[in-house]
Structures are given as C-alpha cells and as structure tokens.
Coordinates of C-alpha atoms and ligand atoms in Angstrom, one line a residue:
X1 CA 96.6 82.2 106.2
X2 CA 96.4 81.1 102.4
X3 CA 94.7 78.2 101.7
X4 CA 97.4 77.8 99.4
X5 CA 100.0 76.8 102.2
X6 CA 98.5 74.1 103.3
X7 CA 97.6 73.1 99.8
X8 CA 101.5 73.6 98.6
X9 CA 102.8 71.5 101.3
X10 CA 100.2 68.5 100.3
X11 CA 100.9 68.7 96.8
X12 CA 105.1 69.1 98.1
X13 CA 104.4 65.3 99.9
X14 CA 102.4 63.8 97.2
X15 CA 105.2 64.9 94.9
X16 CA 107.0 61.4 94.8
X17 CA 104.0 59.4 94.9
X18 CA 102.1 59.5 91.5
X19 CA 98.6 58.5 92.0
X20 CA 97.7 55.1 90.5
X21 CA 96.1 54.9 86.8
X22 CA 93.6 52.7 86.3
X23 CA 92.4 53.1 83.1
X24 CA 93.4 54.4 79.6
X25 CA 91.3 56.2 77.7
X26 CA 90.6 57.0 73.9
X27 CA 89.4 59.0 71.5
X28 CA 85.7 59.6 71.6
X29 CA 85.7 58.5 75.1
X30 CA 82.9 60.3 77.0
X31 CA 83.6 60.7 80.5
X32 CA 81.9 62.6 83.5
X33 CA 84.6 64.8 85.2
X34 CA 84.7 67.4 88.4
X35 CA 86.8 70.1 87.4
X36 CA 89.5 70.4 90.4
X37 CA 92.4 72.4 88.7
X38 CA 93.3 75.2 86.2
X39 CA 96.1 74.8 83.9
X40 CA 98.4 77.1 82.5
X41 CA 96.2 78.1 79.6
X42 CA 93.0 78.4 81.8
X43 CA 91.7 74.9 81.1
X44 CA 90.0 73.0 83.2
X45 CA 92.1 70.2 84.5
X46 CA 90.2 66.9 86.0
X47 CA 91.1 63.6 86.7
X48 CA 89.1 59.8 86.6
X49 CA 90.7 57.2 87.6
X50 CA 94.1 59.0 88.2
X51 CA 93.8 60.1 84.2
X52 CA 94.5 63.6 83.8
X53 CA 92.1 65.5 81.8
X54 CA 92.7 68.8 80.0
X55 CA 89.6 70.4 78.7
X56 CA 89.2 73.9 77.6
X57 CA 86.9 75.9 78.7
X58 CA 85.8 73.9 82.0
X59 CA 85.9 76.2 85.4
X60 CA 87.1 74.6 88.4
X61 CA 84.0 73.3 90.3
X62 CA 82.1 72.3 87.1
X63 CA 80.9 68.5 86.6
X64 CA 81.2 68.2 83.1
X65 CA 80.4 65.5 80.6
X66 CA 83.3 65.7 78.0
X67 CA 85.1 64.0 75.0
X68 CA 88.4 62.4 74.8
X69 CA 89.6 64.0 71.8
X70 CA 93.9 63.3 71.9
X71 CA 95.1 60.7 74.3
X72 CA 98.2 60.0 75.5
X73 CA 99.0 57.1 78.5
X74 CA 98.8 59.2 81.3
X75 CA 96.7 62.3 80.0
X76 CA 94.0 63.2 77.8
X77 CA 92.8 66.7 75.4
X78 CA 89.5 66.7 76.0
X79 CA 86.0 68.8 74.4
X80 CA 83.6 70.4 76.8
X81 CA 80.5 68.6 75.6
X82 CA 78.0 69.8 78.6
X83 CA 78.2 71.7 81.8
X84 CA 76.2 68.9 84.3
X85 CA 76.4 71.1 87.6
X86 CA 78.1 74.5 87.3
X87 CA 80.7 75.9 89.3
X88 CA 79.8 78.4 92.2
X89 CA 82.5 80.3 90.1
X90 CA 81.0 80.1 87.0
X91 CA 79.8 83.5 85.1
X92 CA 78.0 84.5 81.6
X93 CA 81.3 86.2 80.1
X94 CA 80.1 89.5 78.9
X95 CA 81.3 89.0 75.3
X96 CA 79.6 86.3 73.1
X97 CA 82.4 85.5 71.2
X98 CA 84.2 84.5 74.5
X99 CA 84.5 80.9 73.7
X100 CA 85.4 81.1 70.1
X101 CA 87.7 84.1 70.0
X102 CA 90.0 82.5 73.1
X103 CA 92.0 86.1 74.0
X104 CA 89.9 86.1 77.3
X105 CA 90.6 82.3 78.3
X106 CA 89.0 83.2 81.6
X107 CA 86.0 85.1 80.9
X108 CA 83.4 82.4 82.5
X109 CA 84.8 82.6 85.7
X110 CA 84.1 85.5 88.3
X111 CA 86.7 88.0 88.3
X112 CA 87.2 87.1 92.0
X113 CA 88.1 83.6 91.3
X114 CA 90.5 84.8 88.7
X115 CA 92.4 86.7 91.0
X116 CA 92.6 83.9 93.5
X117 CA 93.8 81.6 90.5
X118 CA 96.6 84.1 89.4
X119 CA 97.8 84.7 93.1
X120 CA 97.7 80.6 93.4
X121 CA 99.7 80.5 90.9
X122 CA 102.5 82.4 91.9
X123 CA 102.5 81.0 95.2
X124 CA 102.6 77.5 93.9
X125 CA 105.7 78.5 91.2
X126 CA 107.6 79.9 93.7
X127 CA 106.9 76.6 96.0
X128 CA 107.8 74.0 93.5
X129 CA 110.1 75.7 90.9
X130 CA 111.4 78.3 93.1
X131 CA 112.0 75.8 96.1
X132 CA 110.7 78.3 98.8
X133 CA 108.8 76.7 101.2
X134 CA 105.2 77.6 101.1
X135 CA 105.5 79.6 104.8
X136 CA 107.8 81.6 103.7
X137 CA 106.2 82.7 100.0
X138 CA 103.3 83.2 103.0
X139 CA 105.2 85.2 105.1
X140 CA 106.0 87.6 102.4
X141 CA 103.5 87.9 99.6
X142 CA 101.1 90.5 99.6
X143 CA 97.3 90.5 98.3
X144 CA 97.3 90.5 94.5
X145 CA 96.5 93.9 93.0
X146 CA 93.1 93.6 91.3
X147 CA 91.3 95.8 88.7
X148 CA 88.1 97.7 89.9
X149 CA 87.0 97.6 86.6
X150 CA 88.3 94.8 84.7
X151 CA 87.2 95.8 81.3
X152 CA 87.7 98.1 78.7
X153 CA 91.2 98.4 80.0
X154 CA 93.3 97.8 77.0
X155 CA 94.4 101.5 75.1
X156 CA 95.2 99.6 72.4
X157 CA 93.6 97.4 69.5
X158 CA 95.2 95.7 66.1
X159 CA 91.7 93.8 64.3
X160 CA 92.9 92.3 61.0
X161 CA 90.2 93.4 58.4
X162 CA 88.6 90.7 56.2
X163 CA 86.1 90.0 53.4
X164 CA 82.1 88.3 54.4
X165 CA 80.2 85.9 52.6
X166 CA 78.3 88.7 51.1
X167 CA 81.9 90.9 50.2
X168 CA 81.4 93.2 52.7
X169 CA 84.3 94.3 54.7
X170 CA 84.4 93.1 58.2
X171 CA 86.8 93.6 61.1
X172 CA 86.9 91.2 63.5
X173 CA 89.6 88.7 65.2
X174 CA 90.9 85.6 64.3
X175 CA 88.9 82.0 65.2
X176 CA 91.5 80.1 67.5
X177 CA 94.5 79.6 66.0
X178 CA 92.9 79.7 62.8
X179 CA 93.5 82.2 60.4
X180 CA 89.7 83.2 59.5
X181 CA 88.2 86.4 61.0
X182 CA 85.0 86.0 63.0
X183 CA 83.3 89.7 62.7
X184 CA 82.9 91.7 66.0
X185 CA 83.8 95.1 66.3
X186 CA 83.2 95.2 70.2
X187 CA 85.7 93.6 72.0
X188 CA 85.4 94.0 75.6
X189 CA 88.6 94.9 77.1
X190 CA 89.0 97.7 74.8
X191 CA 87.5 101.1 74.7
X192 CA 84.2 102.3 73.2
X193 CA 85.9 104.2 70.3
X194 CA 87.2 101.5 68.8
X195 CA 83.6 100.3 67.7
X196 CA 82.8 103.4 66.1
X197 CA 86.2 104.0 64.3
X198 CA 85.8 100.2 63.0
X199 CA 82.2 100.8 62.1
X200 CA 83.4 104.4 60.1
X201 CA 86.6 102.6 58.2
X202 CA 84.3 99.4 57.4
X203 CA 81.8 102.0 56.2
X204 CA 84.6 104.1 53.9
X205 CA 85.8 100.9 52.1
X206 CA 82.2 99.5 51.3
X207 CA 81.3 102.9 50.3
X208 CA 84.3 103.5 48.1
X209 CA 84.9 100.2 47.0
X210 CA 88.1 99.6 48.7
X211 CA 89.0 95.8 49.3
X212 CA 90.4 94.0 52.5
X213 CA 93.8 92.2 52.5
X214 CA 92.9 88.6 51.9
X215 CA 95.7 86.6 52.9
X216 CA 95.9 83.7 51.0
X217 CA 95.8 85.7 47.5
X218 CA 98.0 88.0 49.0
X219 CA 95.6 90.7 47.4
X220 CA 93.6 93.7 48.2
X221 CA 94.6 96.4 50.4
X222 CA 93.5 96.7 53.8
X223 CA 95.5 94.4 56.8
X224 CA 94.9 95.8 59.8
X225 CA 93.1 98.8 62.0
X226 CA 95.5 99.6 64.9
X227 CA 93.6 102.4 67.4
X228 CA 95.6 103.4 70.4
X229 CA 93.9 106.0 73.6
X230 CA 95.9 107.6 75.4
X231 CA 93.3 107.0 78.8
X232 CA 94.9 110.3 80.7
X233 CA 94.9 112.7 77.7
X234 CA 91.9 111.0 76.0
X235 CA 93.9 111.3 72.8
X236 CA 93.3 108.7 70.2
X237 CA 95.3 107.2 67.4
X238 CA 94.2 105.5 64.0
X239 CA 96.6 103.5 61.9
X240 CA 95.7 101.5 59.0
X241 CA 98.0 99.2 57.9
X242 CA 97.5 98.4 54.1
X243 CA 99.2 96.5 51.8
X244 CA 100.2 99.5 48.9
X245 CA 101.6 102.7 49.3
X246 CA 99.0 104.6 49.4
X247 CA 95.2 105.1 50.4
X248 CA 92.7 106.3 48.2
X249 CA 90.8 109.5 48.6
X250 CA 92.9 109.9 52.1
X251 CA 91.2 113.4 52.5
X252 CA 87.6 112.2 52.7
X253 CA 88.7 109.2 54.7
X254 CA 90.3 111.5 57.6
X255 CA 87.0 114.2 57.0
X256 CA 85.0 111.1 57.9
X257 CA 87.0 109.8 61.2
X258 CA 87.2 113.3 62.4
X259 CA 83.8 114.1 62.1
X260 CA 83.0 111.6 64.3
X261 CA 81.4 111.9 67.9
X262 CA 83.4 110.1 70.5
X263 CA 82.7 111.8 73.7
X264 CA 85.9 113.2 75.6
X265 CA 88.0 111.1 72.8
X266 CA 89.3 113.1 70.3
X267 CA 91.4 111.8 67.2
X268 CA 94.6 113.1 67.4
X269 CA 97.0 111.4 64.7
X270 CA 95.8 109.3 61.6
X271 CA 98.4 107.5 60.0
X272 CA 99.0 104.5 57.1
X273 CA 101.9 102.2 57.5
X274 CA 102.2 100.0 54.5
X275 CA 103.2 96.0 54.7
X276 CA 103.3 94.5 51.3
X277 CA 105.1 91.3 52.6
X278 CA 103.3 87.9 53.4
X279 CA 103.7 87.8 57.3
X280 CA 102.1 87.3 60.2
X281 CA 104.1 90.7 62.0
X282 CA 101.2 93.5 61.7
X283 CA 103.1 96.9 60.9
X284 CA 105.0 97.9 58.7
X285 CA 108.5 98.7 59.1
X286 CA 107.6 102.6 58.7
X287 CA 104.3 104.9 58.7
X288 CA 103.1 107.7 57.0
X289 CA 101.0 110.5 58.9
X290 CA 97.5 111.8 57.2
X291 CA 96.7 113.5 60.1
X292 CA 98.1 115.2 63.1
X293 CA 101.6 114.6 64.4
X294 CA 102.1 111.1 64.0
X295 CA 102.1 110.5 68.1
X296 CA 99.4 110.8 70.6
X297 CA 100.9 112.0 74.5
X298 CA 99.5 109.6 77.8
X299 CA 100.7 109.8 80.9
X300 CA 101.8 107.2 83.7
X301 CA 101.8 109.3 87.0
X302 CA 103.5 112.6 86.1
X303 CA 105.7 110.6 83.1
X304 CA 104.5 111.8 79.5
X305 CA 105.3 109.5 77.3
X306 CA 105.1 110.0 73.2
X307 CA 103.6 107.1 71.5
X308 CA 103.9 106.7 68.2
X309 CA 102.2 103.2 65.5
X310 CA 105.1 101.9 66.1
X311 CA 106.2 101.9 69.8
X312 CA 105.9 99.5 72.4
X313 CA 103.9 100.7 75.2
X314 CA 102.1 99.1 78.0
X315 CA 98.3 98.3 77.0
X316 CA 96.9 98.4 80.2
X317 CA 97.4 102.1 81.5
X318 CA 95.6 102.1 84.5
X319 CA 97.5 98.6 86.1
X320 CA 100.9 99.8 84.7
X321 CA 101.0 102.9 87.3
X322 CA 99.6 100.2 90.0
X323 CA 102.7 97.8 88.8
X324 CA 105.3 100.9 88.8
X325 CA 104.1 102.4 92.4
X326 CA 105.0 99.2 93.4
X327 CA 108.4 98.8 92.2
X328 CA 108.9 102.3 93.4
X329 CA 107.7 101.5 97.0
X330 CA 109.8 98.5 96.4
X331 CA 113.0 100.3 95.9
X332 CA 111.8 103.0 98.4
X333 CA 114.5 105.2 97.3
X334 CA 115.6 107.8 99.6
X335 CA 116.7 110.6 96.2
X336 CA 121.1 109.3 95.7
X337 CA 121.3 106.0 95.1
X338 CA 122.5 104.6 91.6
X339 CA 119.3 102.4 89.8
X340 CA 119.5 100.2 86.7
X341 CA 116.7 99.4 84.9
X342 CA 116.9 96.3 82.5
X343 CA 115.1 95.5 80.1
X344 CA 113.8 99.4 79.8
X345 CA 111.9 99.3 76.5
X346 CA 110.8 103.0 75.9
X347 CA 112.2 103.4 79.5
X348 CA 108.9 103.9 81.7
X349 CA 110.3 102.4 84.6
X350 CA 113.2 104.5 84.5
X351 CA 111.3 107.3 84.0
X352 CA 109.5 107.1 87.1
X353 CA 112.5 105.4 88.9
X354 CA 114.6 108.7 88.2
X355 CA 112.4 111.4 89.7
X356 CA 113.6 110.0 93.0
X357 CA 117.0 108.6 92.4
X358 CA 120.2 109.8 92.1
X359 CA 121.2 108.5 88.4
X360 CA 119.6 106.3 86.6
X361 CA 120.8 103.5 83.9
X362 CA 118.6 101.7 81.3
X363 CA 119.3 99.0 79.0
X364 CA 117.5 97.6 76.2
X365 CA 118.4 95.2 73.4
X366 CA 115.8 97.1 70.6
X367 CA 117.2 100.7 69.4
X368 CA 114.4 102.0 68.3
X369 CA 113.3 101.6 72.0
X370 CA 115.9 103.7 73.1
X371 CA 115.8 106.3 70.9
X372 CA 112.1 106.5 72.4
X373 CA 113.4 106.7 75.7
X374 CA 116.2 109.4 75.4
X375 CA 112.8 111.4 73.7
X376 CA 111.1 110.7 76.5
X377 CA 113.8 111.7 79.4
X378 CA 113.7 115.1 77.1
X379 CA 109.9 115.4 77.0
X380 CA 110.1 115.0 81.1
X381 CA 113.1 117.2 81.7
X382 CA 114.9 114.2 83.0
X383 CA 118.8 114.7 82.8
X384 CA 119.9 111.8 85.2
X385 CA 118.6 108.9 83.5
X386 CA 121.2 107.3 80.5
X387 CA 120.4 104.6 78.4
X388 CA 122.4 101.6 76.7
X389 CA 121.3 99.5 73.7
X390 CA 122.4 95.7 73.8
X391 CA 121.6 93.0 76.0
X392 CA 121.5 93.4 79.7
X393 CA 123.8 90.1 79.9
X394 CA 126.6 91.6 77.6
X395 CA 126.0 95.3 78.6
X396 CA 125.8 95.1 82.4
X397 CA 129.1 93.1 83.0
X398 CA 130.5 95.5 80.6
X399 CA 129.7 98.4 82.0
X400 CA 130.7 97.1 85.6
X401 CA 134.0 95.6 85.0
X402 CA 135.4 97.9 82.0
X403 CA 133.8 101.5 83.7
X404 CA 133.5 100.2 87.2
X405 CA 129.6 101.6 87.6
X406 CA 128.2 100.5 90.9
X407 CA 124.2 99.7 91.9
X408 CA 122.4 100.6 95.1
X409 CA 119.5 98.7 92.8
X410 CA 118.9 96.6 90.5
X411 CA 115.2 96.6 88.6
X412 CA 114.4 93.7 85.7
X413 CA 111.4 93.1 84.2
X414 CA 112.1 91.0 81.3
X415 CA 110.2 89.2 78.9
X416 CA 109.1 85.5 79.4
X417 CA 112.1 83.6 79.3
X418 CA 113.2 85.8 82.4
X419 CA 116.9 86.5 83.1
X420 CA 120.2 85.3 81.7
X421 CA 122.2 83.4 83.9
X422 CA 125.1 85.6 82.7
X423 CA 122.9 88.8 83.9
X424 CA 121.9 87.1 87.1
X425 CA 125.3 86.7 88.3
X426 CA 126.4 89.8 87.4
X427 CA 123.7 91.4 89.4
X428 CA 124.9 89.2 92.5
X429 CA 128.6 90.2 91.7
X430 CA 127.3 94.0 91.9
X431 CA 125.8 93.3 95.0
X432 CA 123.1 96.1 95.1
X433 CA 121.4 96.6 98.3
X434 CA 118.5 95.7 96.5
X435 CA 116.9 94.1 93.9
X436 CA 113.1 94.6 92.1
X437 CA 112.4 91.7 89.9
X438 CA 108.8 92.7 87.4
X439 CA 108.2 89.7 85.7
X440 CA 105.4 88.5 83.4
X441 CA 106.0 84.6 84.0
X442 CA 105.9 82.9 87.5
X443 CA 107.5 79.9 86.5
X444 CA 111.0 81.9 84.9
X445 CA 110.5 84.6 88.6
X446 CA 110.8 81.0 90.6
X447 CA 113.6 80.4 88.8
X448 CA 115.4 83.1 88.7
X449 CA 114.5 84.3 92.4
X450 CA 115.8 80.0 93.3
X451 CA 119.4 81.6 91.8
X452 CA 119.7 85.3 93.6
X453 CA 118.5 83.7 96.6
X454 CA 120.8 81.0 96.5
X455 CA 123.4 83.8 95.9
X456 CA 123.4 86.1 98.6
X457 CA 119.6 87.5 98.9
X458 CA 116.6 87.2 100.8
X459 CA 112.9 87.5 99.0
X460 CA 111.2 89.9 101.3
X461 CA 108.4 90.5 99.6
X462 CA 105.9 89.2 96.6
X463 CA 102.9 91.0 94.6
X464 CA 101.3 89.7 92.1
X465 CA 99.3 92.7 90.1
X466 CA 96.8 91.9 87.5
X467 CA 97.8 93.5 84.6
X468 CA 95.3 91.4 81.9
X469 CA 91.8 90.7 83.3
X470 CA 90.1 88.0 81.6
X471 CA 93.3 86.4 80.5
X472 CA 95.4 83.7 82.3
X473 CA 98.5 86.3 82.0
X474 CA 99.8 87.4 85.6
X475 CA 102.4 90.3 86.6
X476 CA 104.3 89.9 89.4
X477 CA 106.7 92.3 91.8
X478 CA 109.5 91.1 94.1
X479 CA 111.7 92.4 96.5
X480 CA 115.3 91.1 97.2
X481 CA 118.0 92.4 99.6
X482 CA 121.0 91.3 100.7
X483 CA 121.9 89.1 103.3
X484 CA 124.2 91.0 105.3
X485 CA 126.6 88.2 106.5
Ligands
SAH1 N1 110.2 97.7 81.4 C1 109.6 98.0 80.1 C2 109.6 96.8 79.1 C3 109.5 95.5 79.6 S1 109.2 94.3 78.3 C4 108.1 98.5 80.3 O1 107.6 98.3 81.4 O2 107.6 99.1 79.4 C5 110.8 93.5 78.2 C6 111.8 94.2 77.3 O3 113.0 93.5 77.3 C7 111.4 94.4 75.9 O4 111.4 95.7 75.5 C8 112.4 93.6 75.1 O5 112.8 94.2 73.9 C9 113.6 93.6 76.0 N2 114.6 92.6 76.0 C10 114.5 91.3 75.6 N3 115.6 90.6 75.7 C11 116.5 91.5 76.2 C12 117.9 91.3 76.6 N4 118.6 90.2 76.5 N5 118.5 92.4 77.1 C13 117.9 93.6 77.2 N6 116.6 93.8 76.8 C14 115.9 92.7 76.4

C-alpha cells in the first residue's frame, strides 16, 4: 500500500481543523525551516509556528535557513538563504544554470523522488478535489510510468538569440521571468545537436556581421533558433525566426549547417519564418524553406507524422508512445467500435486509435491542426479516421443530436483547464462504454472525473506517465466505464 493513503486520510481529518498560528512574520525575517511539502511549482513548502512557508528551490527533507521576503497573515514567499542539513533526496542537478533558468523546477531532487512527488500528486487531487476516497484512488492506480533516461528527451528547442556585454551574439534562455538571456547553448533535456547548430548560427552572425533581435529597440534581425529531431528518423530541423524578410547570404549560411558533423543526425529542412511584430509568440505566422522540404517525418509506433516550424507536436517522443500504448490498452479495442478523439491536435491519438477501431472521429478547435491531421491519415493510409474543426463542447452535441453519431469510446486529452461542462455531459448523454481521460493537470482530471463519476461511471483505473522529467508537469491516463445499472 501507498504511503499516500494513509497520508490522504490524515490530511482528509485535519481538513477542518486549521492548525494554530502563533506568530506573524515579516520581511527580512530569517527563520530555520524543515522542508516537509512540495508545492505546485516545486517549492519547498515548510511551516514554524503553523506559518506556511513557500521557498523556492528547497527539497523536501532540507533544513534550511531562509528569508521572509512577501508576507501575508497566514503564509510567507520566502529566499533559500542556506541548505543547513540536506535532504536524503537532494542531488547536484546536472545543468549549472538549474537554479537561475527555472524550466527544470525539479532538477535538485533525485529523479526517484520526483516520480513519487508526481504520483502523490495525483493521488492527493483525486482525494481532495476529486472526492474519491484515498482506497479507492489505491485500488485503482497503477505505478507511474517513469523515463529510463530522463534527459535529453525533448525533440524540440526555441532559444531566443541576444546581444553580450562584449556584442557578441549569444543564444541562451531567459532569467526567470525576466526578459534578459543568460547564454548556455546546452540545455539538458534536449539533444546534442542543438549545441552545435547554436554554436554554427552564433558563429555565422559574428562572422558576417548580422545582429540579434533586441527587444526593447525592437531592432536587429535575429529572434529565435527553433531546432526540431525527429528521435526515430534522426531527421533534424532548423528554423530561424528573424525579424525581416529575408536572410543574408542564405547560401553560405545553409553550406555551413550542412557541413556539419552530427553523428546519425542529419539536417533535413532549413527554413526562416519572419516576425516583425513586438510579441512575446515566437513564430511567425508563415515560413519560408532554404533548404529541404520544409517538414522533417518521426514516427510514434508505426504513425508517421509530418512536422512542419509550425505544427504542434509532442516534445517528448519517447514518453508520448508510453502515454498513447496506454490509452490504447485503455480502450482495449477489439477492431469495430466507433472512438472520438477530442481535443486531436494534429490527430496522433487518432492515428494510433484507428488502426484498431472501427471509425474514428477527431475534433479540434485550431484548423491548421486539422488540416495536419487529414495529411497525416493520408501519409498512413488511414481512411476511417474523420476530423471536425470547432470546439469539442459545440461540435460533439452537434454531431450527436443533429446526425445521431454514437460512441463505444470516448478519448479527451485536453489542455489545462480540462473539460467543458457542456462536453462532459454530452459525453455522459452518449453513454460510451468507455471513457479515456489524458490529462496534463491533476487538479482539472479530479474535477472532471468528480462529474462523469457522479454521472453514471466508475474510475477503474489511474496512470500517471511522466512526460517532462525535471519539471513539476505530470500526465495522467484514466479509465471510466459504465455502471451498468
Ligand atoms: N491529443 C493531442 C493534443 C492534445 S493538446 C496530442 O496528443 O497531440 C490539447 C488540444 O486541445 C490542443 O491542440 C488545443 O488546440 C485543443 N483545444 C483547446 N480547447 C479546445 C476545445 N474547446 N475544443 C477542441 N479542442 C480544443
């Protein structure tokens, strides 16, 4: 059994019974706190005196000596001053710029610990937003599905190019929430190649005298270096995004990428997409190809899938097939049966869904998406998948009540906010046999799963999957069917 039950239930009888405050503390306060909890973010949450601490940066089982730095009456934002006796947890993150770059908010502790802290946190969700009660989230949730490797899994990277002290160009990411790049070509959940393609594209500008973007000016040409890998075909893709129309002495610039030794990477498609507006969104609305055919090819399982600068597609390759597999075992469909898949994007579940169902649906509010995933269906051979563009809360009720189409199951994975009531009890209404819920937020899956199952289904079974080592992010898989009554 979970440690988690026992721990869900305690925190389910204390919930009524705030613990006493003794104390309030201010600004420049420096206290001594145990680290006992880890917050949404991946701070460190502590208590003293039944204050409630929030300090970045502090792994559960740490004494540290920190700051008050924002306090409120119940609650502080603290600074990590000084680790006093580290955490059994604790680790040396791998990159340097861990601390300061804040992408991998979980990089000190042991990848171990992380995945205990994800699955934790999806038990607890479902426990106190979800209102299941912790034996039965025990009863039905599986292991979380960790990474072997839990690096250099990301196939793709967007680092915003800037200008040094010296002038040089540097590539980099942004410090905090700040908008000022910190230079490191290496980040550590990416591949290799990206630190040489950087490295040959900071080279070209020095060399020839072409200027970053620098944002507050709104001046110089180049924003951003997007490089995508395609991890099954080892096809790579570089797209600079540049605010102009053009890029000087393209010929040269694409000599140079190609001639570059990546291994079993090979460049496959170089392309510019030009931004001239003063925005935080990174591409442009369009690209142009220098090189190649615009797209790179990957594969997830035996699904080929086109990616172009501009489509969405999963960044973690090797999880994503982990994360489908499930949803397929999930469904455990037997070759007839009538699937939906909402929210489809490019249509990847539906992809895979359709080689072993009868017909397939897909729905997705962003055309563009669509019109990837008719191209993909194509590329596949797949004739029994059919896609819809508009929300899956206008589009489903539509298509049920006007055209009478029936579900033997219903897949979701949509994005945080989770499902809209209007979708949710159309789905019930449908009454599929049974229901996958992907989601990317525990607290919206509690939710959500506290509606179907107050509506006629039964959770029978839970997964989380780690789809972003390092981060705080968790994926999770469910299984509803209904209650026959
Ligand atoms: N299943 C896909 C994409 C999941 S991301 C995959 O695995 O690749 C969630 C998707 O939901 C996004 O593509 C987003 O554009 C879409 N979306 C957001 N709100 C929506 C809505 N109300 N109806 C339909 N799709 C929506």
């Amino acid at each position: 059994m979970r440690a988690f039950v026992l721990e869900a239930e305690s925190m389910e009888k204390k919930k009524n019974k705030p613990e006493k405050q003794l104390h309030t503390y201010q600004k420049n306060d420096l206290v001594t706190v145990t680290i006992e909890d880890v917050g949404t973010e991946g701070e460190g949450i502590g208590k003293v005196d039944g204050y409630t601490l929030f300090i970045k940066d502090g792994v559960m089982g740490d004494v540290v000596e920190a700051k008050i730095m924002k306090a409120k009456k119940s609650y502080a934002y603290a600074r990590l001053e000084k680790v006093l006796t580290p955490s059994p947890f604790r680790i040396e993150p791998l990159c340097q710029y861990a601390r300061v770059c804040g992408g991998c908010q979980l990089q000190a502790v042991s990848y171990e610990k992380q995945l205990w802290f994800k699955e934790r946190k999806v038990f607890h969700d479902l426990v106190r937003i979800g209102g299941f009660s912790a034996q039965e989230i025990e009863a039905v949730m599986e292991p979380i599905l960790g990474m072997e490797e839990p690096f250099a899994y990301r196939n793709k990277a967007q680092y915003p190019i800037g200008t040094d002290k010296e002038g040089k160009p540097v590539a980099g990411f942004y410090a905090g929430r700040t908008h000022s790049i910190i230079a490191n070509t290496d980040c550590k959940l990416g591949t290799a190649v990206n630190k040489e393609i950087l490295e040959a594209v900071l080279d070209f500008m020095e060399e020839n005298h072409i200027p970053a973007y620098d944002e507050t000016l709104q001046k110089g040409l180049v924003r951003h270096v997007l490089i995508r890998c395609g991890f099954t075909s080892k096809e790579v893709m570089v797209c600079l995004v540049i605010n102009g129309k053009s890029f000087p002495k393209e010929k040269e610039f694409t000599d140079r990428l190609l001639s570059l030794s990546l291994g079993d990477w090979k460049i496959e498609s170089i392309c510019i997409s030009s931004n001239t507006k003063n925005t935080n969104v990174i591409m442009g609305e369009s690209y142009e190809v220098l090189y190649g055919k615009g797209y790179i090819t990957d594969r997830i399982g035996d699904v080929a899938f086109q990616i172009s600068p501009l489509s969405f597609y999963q960044v973690n390759p090797v999880q994503t097939k982990e994360l489908y597999q499930l949803a397929l075992d999930y469904a455990n469909l037997k070759g007839d049966e009538t699937v939906w898949d909402l929210y489809c994007g490019i249509g990847t579940v539906s992809l895979f869904l359709a080689k072993k169902a009868g017909k397939v649906y897909g729905v997705e509010v962003i055309p563009q998406a669509i019109d990837n995933a008719r191209e993909n269906a194509k590329i596949n051979g797949i004739s029994n998948a059919e896609f819809f563009v508009g929300k899956a809360e206008e589009v489903l009720p539509e298509k049920y009540e006007k055209e009478q189409i029936r579900a033997d199951v219903i897949v979701v994975d949509p994005p945080r906010k989770g499902c809209d009531e209007a979708c949710l009890k159309t789905m019930v209404r449908m009454q599929p046999e049974k229901i996958v819920y992907i989601s990317c937020d525990p607290a919206t899956l509690a939710r959500d799963l506290k509606y179907l199952c107050g509506n006629g289904y039964q959770l029978k079974k839970v997964r989380a999957v780690d789809q972003f080592p390092q981060t705080v992010h968790v994926e999770t898989v469910c299984l509803l069917s209904k209650l026959n009554v």
